[in-house]
């Protein structure tokens, strides 16, 4: 069953074009409790991940909920699906819900899906492949999103390990940061596959870039939860520490009043086709 405090957790939308790494990011963030269902199929509707142990639920456009036999997400009819809710007992889902959206260039995703789900989100992680980062089609879509999301949005340059030369990496980062100035909280290069495979390798995990990503995400969730800011140097567990050890300390009491401490799945360190144009939307909504 879904935890009783689920409705109070911030919702983080994972956005980007097809095959940008959104579903891989989900598996990285939920490493300690991997989802039992497939998350890589291209024909799936939006997937709403929240903390719990119940069955996967099909949420129809009219709000009706039906359990999916065998947690088979592909059984959800696209033409009558607002989202599929998947419960996973992953640490990060104690602090936020994750909305894994279809690729923005996916012909199966109509603008009304954006209209229904994006206003529900309080934060965004946008994934763009480093080898073709920040296309005009992506910029056009982001320009149509509510400006209130920009302060709580981060841009991930996925597959950054594919950029071999140091000078090329510097130029890429400089260009994307220049073109997205004021549109995101920050731009972070990351290798998600390296992070996924570096479960017990502190150096590989750190080199993947996920430390900086989680630091930014922790800050966003604390702000959304109304918790005071704190020094991240005080909440860095040693390599090998369990995921639950990354809960905030200085902000714990303020955050626990609403959702419990901000819990991350990993170490947090100080970080040195068709263009879909959703209509501008705002306000709160519900999947139900």
Short mmCIF file of C-alpha atoms in Angstrom, two decimals:
data_model
loop_
_atom_site.label_atom_id
_atom_site.label_comp_id
_atom_site.label_asym_id
_atom_site.label_seq_id
_atom_site.Cartn_x
_atom_site.Cartn_y
_atom_site.Cartn_z
CA UNK A 1 0.00 0.00 0.00
CA UNK A 2 1.10 3.57 -0.60
CA UNK A 3 2.54 5.29 2.45
CA UNK A 4 0.10 7.71 4.08
CA UNK A 5 2.49 10.64 3.63
CA UNK A 6 2.95 10.04 -0.11
CA UNK A 7 0.68 12.88 -1.13
CA UNK A 8 2.91 15.34 0.74
CA UNK A 9 6.14 14.36 -0.98
CA UNK A 10 7.49 16.59 -3.76
CA UNK A 11 7.11 15.14 -7.25
CA UNK A 12 10.20 15.21 -9.44
CA UNK A 13 9.52 14.87 -13.18
CA UNK A 14 12.19 13.20 -15.30
CA UNK A 15 12.07 14.81 -18.74
CA UNK A 16 14.02 14.68 -21.99
CA UNK A 17 13.86 13.30 -25.49
CA UNK A 18 13.71 9.61 -26.39
CA UNK A 19 16.66 7.52 -25.21
CA UNK A 20 18.18 10.32 -23.15
CA UNK A 21 18.72 8.18 -20.06
CA UNK A 22 15.63 8.91 -17.94
CA UNK A 23 14.83 5.29 -17.16
CA UNK A 24 18.47 4.51 -16.44
CA UNK A 25 18.45 7.43 -14.01
CA UNK A 26 15.44 5.89 -12.26
CA UNK A 27 17.38 2.67 -11.73
CA UNK A 28 20.41 4.59 -10.46
CA UNK A 29 18.31 6.51 -7.95
CA UNK A 30 16.51 3.36 -6.80
CA UNK A 31 19.59 1.11 -6.78
CA UNK A 32 18.98 -0.47 -3.38
CA UNK A 33 15.43 -1.54 -4.31
CA UNK A 34 15.33 -2.02 -8.05
CA UNK A 35 11.90 -1.79 -9.60
CA UNK A 36 10.43 -5.23 -10.33
CA UNK A 37 8.88 -4.00 -13.57
CA UNK A 38 10.36 -3.05 -16.91
CA UNK A 39 11.21 0.61 -17.22
CA UNK A 40 12.91 0.70 -20.62
CA UNK A 41 10.07 -0.04 -23.04
CA UNK A 42 9.49 2.84 -25.46
CA UNK A 43 5.72 2.38 -25.62
CA UNK A 44 5.01 2.86 -21.94
CA UNK A 45 2.94 5.71 -20.50
CA UNK A 46 4.24 8.01 -17.74
CA UNK A 47 5.34 6.00 -14.72
CA UNK A 48 4.74 7.44 -11.26
CA UNK A 49 7.14 5.90 -8.74
CA UNK A 50 6.24 6.27 -5.06
CA UNK A 51 7.23 4.54 -1.86
CA UNK A 52 5.38 1.35 -1.01
CA UNK A 53 5.04 -2.36 -1.68
CA UNK A 54 1.68 -2.57 -3.43
CA UNK A 55 0.92 -3.71 -6.99
CA UNK A 56 1.39 -1.55 -10.05
CA UNK A 57 -1.78 0.43 -10.72
CA UNK A 58 -3.18 1.63 -14.03
CA UNK A 59 -4.64 5.13 -13.65
CA UNK A 60 -7.17 5.84 -16.39
CA UNK A 61 -7.83 9.32 -17.75
CA UNK A 62 -10.99 9.51 -15.66
CA UNK A 63 -9.00 8.71 -12.50
CA UNK A 64 -10.12 5.08 -12.20
CA UNK A 65 -7.43 2.80 -10.79
CA UNK A 66 -6.96 -0.87 -11.72
CA UNK A 67 -4.22 -3.24 -10.62
CA UNK A 68 -2.01 -4.51 -13.46
CA UNK A 69 -1.75 -8.32 -13.42
CA UNK A 70 1.79 -9.43 -12.71
CA UNK A 71 2.95 -5.80 -12.52
CA UNK A 72 3.06 -5.85 -16.32
CA UNK A 73 3.22 -2.20 -17.35
CA UNK A 74 2.79 -3.06 -21.02
CA UNK A 75 -0.76 -4.21 -20.18
CA UNK A 76 -1.78 -0.58 -19.65
CA UNK A 77 -3.76 0.68 -22.69
CA UNK A 78 -2.03 3.83 -23.91
CA UNK A 79 -5.22 5.37 -25.26
CA UNK A 80 -6.81 5.44 -21.80
CA UNK A 81 -3.86 5.91 -19.49
CA UNK A 82 -2.93 8.98 -17.53
CA UNK A 83 -0.11 7.20 -15.72
CA UNK A 84 0.94 3.92 -14.13
CA UNK A 85 1.73 4.09 -10.43
CA UNK A 86 4.53 1.77 -9.30
CA UNK A 87 5.34 1.32 -5.63
CA UNK A 88 8.94 0.54 -4.72
CA UNK A 89 10.58 0.37 -1.28
CA UNK A 90 13.52 2.56 -2.33
CA UNK A 91 15.11 5.10 0.00
CA UNK A 92 14.82 8.03 -2.36
CA UNK A 93 11.07 7.52 -2.60
CA UNK A 94 10.80 8.30 1.10
CA UNK A 95 11.72 11.87 0.17
CA UNK A 96 10.04 12.37 -3.20
CA UNK A 97 7.99 10.75 -5.94
CA UNK A 98 9.52 10.29 -9.39
CA UNK A 99 7.53 10.82 -12.59
CA UNK A 100 9.30 9.08 -15.47
CA UNK A 101 7.81 10.76 -18.53
CA UNK A 102 7.92 9.38 -22.09
CA UNK A 103 10.40 11.03 -24.42
CA UNK A 104 9.32 14.49 -25.52
CA UNK A 105 9.67 13.39 -29.16
CA UNK A 106 7.68 10.18 -28.59
CA UNK A 107 4.70 10.17 -31.01
CA UNK A 108 2.72 8.18 -28.44
CA UNK A 109 2.82 11.06 -25.97
CA UNK A 110 0.18 13.67 -26.70
CA UNK A 111 0.32 17.21 -25.27
CA UNK A 112 -2.55 16.49 -22.89
CA UNK A 113 -0.26 14.14 -20.97
CA UNK A 114 2.05 17.05 -20.27
CA UNK A 115 -0.91 19.22 -19.34
CA UNK A 116 -2.12 16.62 -16.84
CA UNK A 117 1.18 15.70 -15.21
CA UNK A 118 3.70 18.51 -15.50
CA UNK A 119 1.71 20.94 -13.31
CA UNK A 120 1.82 18.26 -10.59
CA UNK A 121 5.61 18.41 -10.47
CA UNK A 122 7.50 20.66 -8.12
CA UNK A 123 10.94 19.82 -9.56
CA UNK A 124 12.44 18.57 -12.83
CA UNK A 125 15.49 16.60 -13.88
CA UNK A 126 15.98 17.02 -17.64
CA UNK A 127 18.26 14.46 -19.34
CA UNK A 128 20.05 15.34 -22.59
CA UNK A 129 22.71 13.11 -24.21
CA UNK A 130 26.10 14.82 -24.20
CA UNK A 131 26.81 13.80 -27.79
CA UNK A 132 23.84 15.87 -29.01
CA UNK A 133 23.15 18.05 -26.02
CA UNK A 134 20.43 20.64 -25.77
CA UNK A 135 18.81 20.55 -29.18
CA UNK A 136 16.56 23.34 -30.40
CA UNK A 137 13.60 20.98 -29.95
CA UNK A 138 14.46 20.58 -26.27
CA UNK A 139 14.90 24.31 -25.78
CA UNK A 140 11.53 24.96 -27.45
CA UNK A 141 9.76 22.60 -25.06
CA UNK A 142 11.47 23.93 -21.96
CA UNK A 143 10.52 27.50 -22.91
CA UNK A 144 6.86 26.43 -22.65
CA UNK A 145 7.13 24.96 -19.16
CA UNK A 146 6.02 26.96 -16.11
CA UNK A 147 8.80 29.31 -15.08
CA UNK A 148 8.18 28.36 -11.47
CA UNK A 149 9.93 25.05 -12.21
CA UNK A 150 13.21 26.61 -13.33
CA UNK A 151 14.56 27.26 -9.84
CA UNK A 152 13.98 23.61 -8.96
CA UNK A 153 15.23 22.07 -12.20
CA UNK A 154 18.59 20.59 -13.09
CA UNK A 155 19.96 19.58 -16.48
CA UNK A 156 21.93 16.34 -16.81
CA UNK A 157 24.39 15.83 -19.67
CA UNK A 158 24.11 12.04 -19.83
CA UNK A 159 26.67 9.76 -21.50
CA UNK A 160 29.34 12.32 -20.75
CA UNK A 161 31.94 9.54 -20.89
CA UNK A 162 31.32 9.40 -24.65
CA UNK A 163 33.05 12.78 -24.96
CA UNK A 164 36.65 11.63 -24.85
CA UNK A 165 38.74 14.79 -25.16
CA UNK A 166 39.09 17.13 -22.21
CA UNK A 167 38.89 20.25 -24.39
CA UNK A 168 35.70 18.95 -26.04
CA UNK A 169 34.16 18.40 -22.60
CA UNK A 170 35.01 21.93 -21.51
CA UNK A 171 33.58 23.44 -24.70
CA UNK A 172 30.40 21.38 -24.39
CA UNK A 173 29.83 22.39 -20.78
CA UNK A 174 30.54 26.03 -21.55
CA UNK A 175 28.10 26.08 -24.48
CA UNK A 176 25.24 24.34 -22.68
CA UNK A 177 25.63 26.46 -19.55
CA UNK A 178 25.65 29.59 -21.69
CA UNK A 179 22.57 28.56 -23.68
CA UNK A 180 20.61 27.53 -20.57
CA UNK A 181 21.64 30.34 -18.24
CA UNK A 182 18.78 31.16 -15.90
CA UNK A 183 16.71 28.20 -17.10
CA UNK A 184 18.09 25.56 -14.74
CA UNK A 185 19.52 25.47 -11.26
CA UNK A 186 22.62 23.85 -12.69
CA UNK A 187 24.10 21.71 -15.47
CA UNK A 188 25.72 18.42 -14.47
CA UNK A 189 27.77 16.03 -16.63
CA UNK A 190 27.14 12.41 -15.68
CA UNK A 191 27.71 8.84 -16.81
CA UNK A 192 24.65 6.94 -15.64
CA UNK A 193 25.87 3.50 -16.72
CA UNK A 194 29.07 4.02 -14.76
CA UNK A 195 27.02 5.01 -11.73
CA UNK A 196 24.75 2.00 -12.19
CA UNK A 197 27.70 -0.40 -12.31
CA UNK A 198 29.67 1.30 -9.54
CA UNK A 199 27.46 0.13 -6.68
CA UNK A 200 30.35 -0.89 -4.42
CA UNK A 201 33.08 1.25 -5.99
CA UNK A 202 33.25 4.66 -4.32
CA UNK A 203 35.73 6.01 -6.87
CA UNK A 204 33.69 4.86 -9.88
CA UNK A 205 30.55 6.33 -8.33
CA UNK A 206 32.21 9.67 -7.68
CA UNK A 207 33.74 9.76 -11.17
CA UNK A 208 30.31 9.16 -12.67
CA UNK A 209 29.19 12.64 -11.58
CA UNK A 210 26.26 11.43 -9.49
CA UNK A 211 27.62 12.94 -6.27
CA UNK A 212 27.05 16.45 -7.64
CA UNK A 213 23.62 15.48 -8.99
CA UNK A 214 22.48 14.16 -5.61
CA UNK A 215 23.85 17.20 -3.83
CA UNK A 216 21.72 19.42 -6.05
CA UNK A 217 18.67 17.18 -5.63
CA UNK A 218 19.02 17.16 -1.85
CA UNK A 219 19.08 20.96 -1.86
CA UNK A 220 15.97 21.15 -4.01
CA UNK A 221 14.01 18.69 -1.87
CA UNK A 222 14.97 20.49 1.32
CA UNK A 223 13.71 23.76 -0.10
CA UNK A 224 10.46 22.17 -1.23
CA UNK A 225 10.01 20.56 2.17
CA UNK A 226 10.63 23.87 3.92
CA UNK A 227 13.75 22.64 5.68
CA UNK A 228 16.62 25.00 6.51
CA UNK A 229 19.77 24.79 4.43
CA UNK A 230 22.77 23.04 5.95
CA UNK A 231 26.39 22.24 5.25
CA UNK A 232 26.55 19.05 3.18
CA UNK A 233 29.98 18.34 4.58
CA UNK A 234 28.19 17.27 7.78
CA UNK A 235 26.06 14.61 6.09
CA UNK A 236 28.61 12.67 4.03
CA UNK A 237 28.79 9.03 5.15
CA UNK A 238 31.92 7.05 4.49
CA UNK A 239 32.09 4.79 1.39
CA UNK A 240 30.09 1.67 2.04
CA UNK A 241 27.64 3.35 4.40
CA UNK A 242 24.06 2.23 3.82
CA UNK A 243 21.75 4.44 1.80
CA UNK A 244 19.67 5.35 4.82
CA UNK A 245 22.76 6.96 6.33
CA UNK A 246 22.52 9.89 3.94
CA UNK A 247 19.54 11.44 5.70
CA UNK A 248 20.06 15.08 6.53
CA UNK A 249 21.10 15.93 10.06
CA UNK A 250 20.84 19.64 10.51
CA UNK A 251 17.45 19.75 8.74
CA UNK A 252 16.05 16.53 10.11
CA UNK A 253 13.63 17.83 12.70
CA UNK A 254 12.04 20.42 10.40
CA UNK A 255 11.64 17.98 7.52
CA UNK A 256 10.36 15.06 9.55
CA UNK A 257 7.30 17.05 10.55
CA UNK A 258 6.06 16.68 6.97
CA UNK A 259 7.73 13.86 5.12
CA UNK A 260 10.57 12.49 7.21
CA UNK A 261 14.23 13.25 6.54
CA UNK A 262 15.57 13.74 3.03
CA UNK A 263 16.90 10.29 2.23
CA UNK A 264 19.16 9.69 -0.76
CA UNK A 265 20.24 6.34 -2.20
CA UNK A 266 23.92 7.21 -2.31
CA UNK A 267 26.85 9.16 -0.95
CA UNK A 268 26.51 12.92 -1.20
CA UNK A 269 29.70 14.97 -1.43
CA UNK A 270 30.47 18.60 -2.02
CA UNK A 271 30.63 19.01 -5.78
CA UNK A 272 33.61 21.10 -6.97
CA UNK A 273 11.10 13.96 -35.07
CA UNK A 274 8.20 15.88 -33.84
CA UNK A 275 8.58 18.62 -31.44
CA UNK A 276 6.00 18.47 -28.70
CA UNK A 277 4.99 21.93 -27.49
CA UNK A 278 2.82 21.52 -24.41
CA UNK A 279 0.53 24.36 -23.51
CA UNK A 280 1.65 26.55 -20.62
CA UNK A 281 0.06 25.34 -17.45
CA UNK A 282 0.26 26.01 -13.75
CA UNK A 283 -1.22 25.16 -10.41
CA UNK A 284 -1.61 21.89 -8.60
CA UNK A 285 -3.32 18.75 -9.74
CA UNK A 286 -3.76 15.11 -8.90
CA UNK A 287 -3.39 11.84 -10.70
CA UNK A 288 -6.48 10.60 -8.98
#
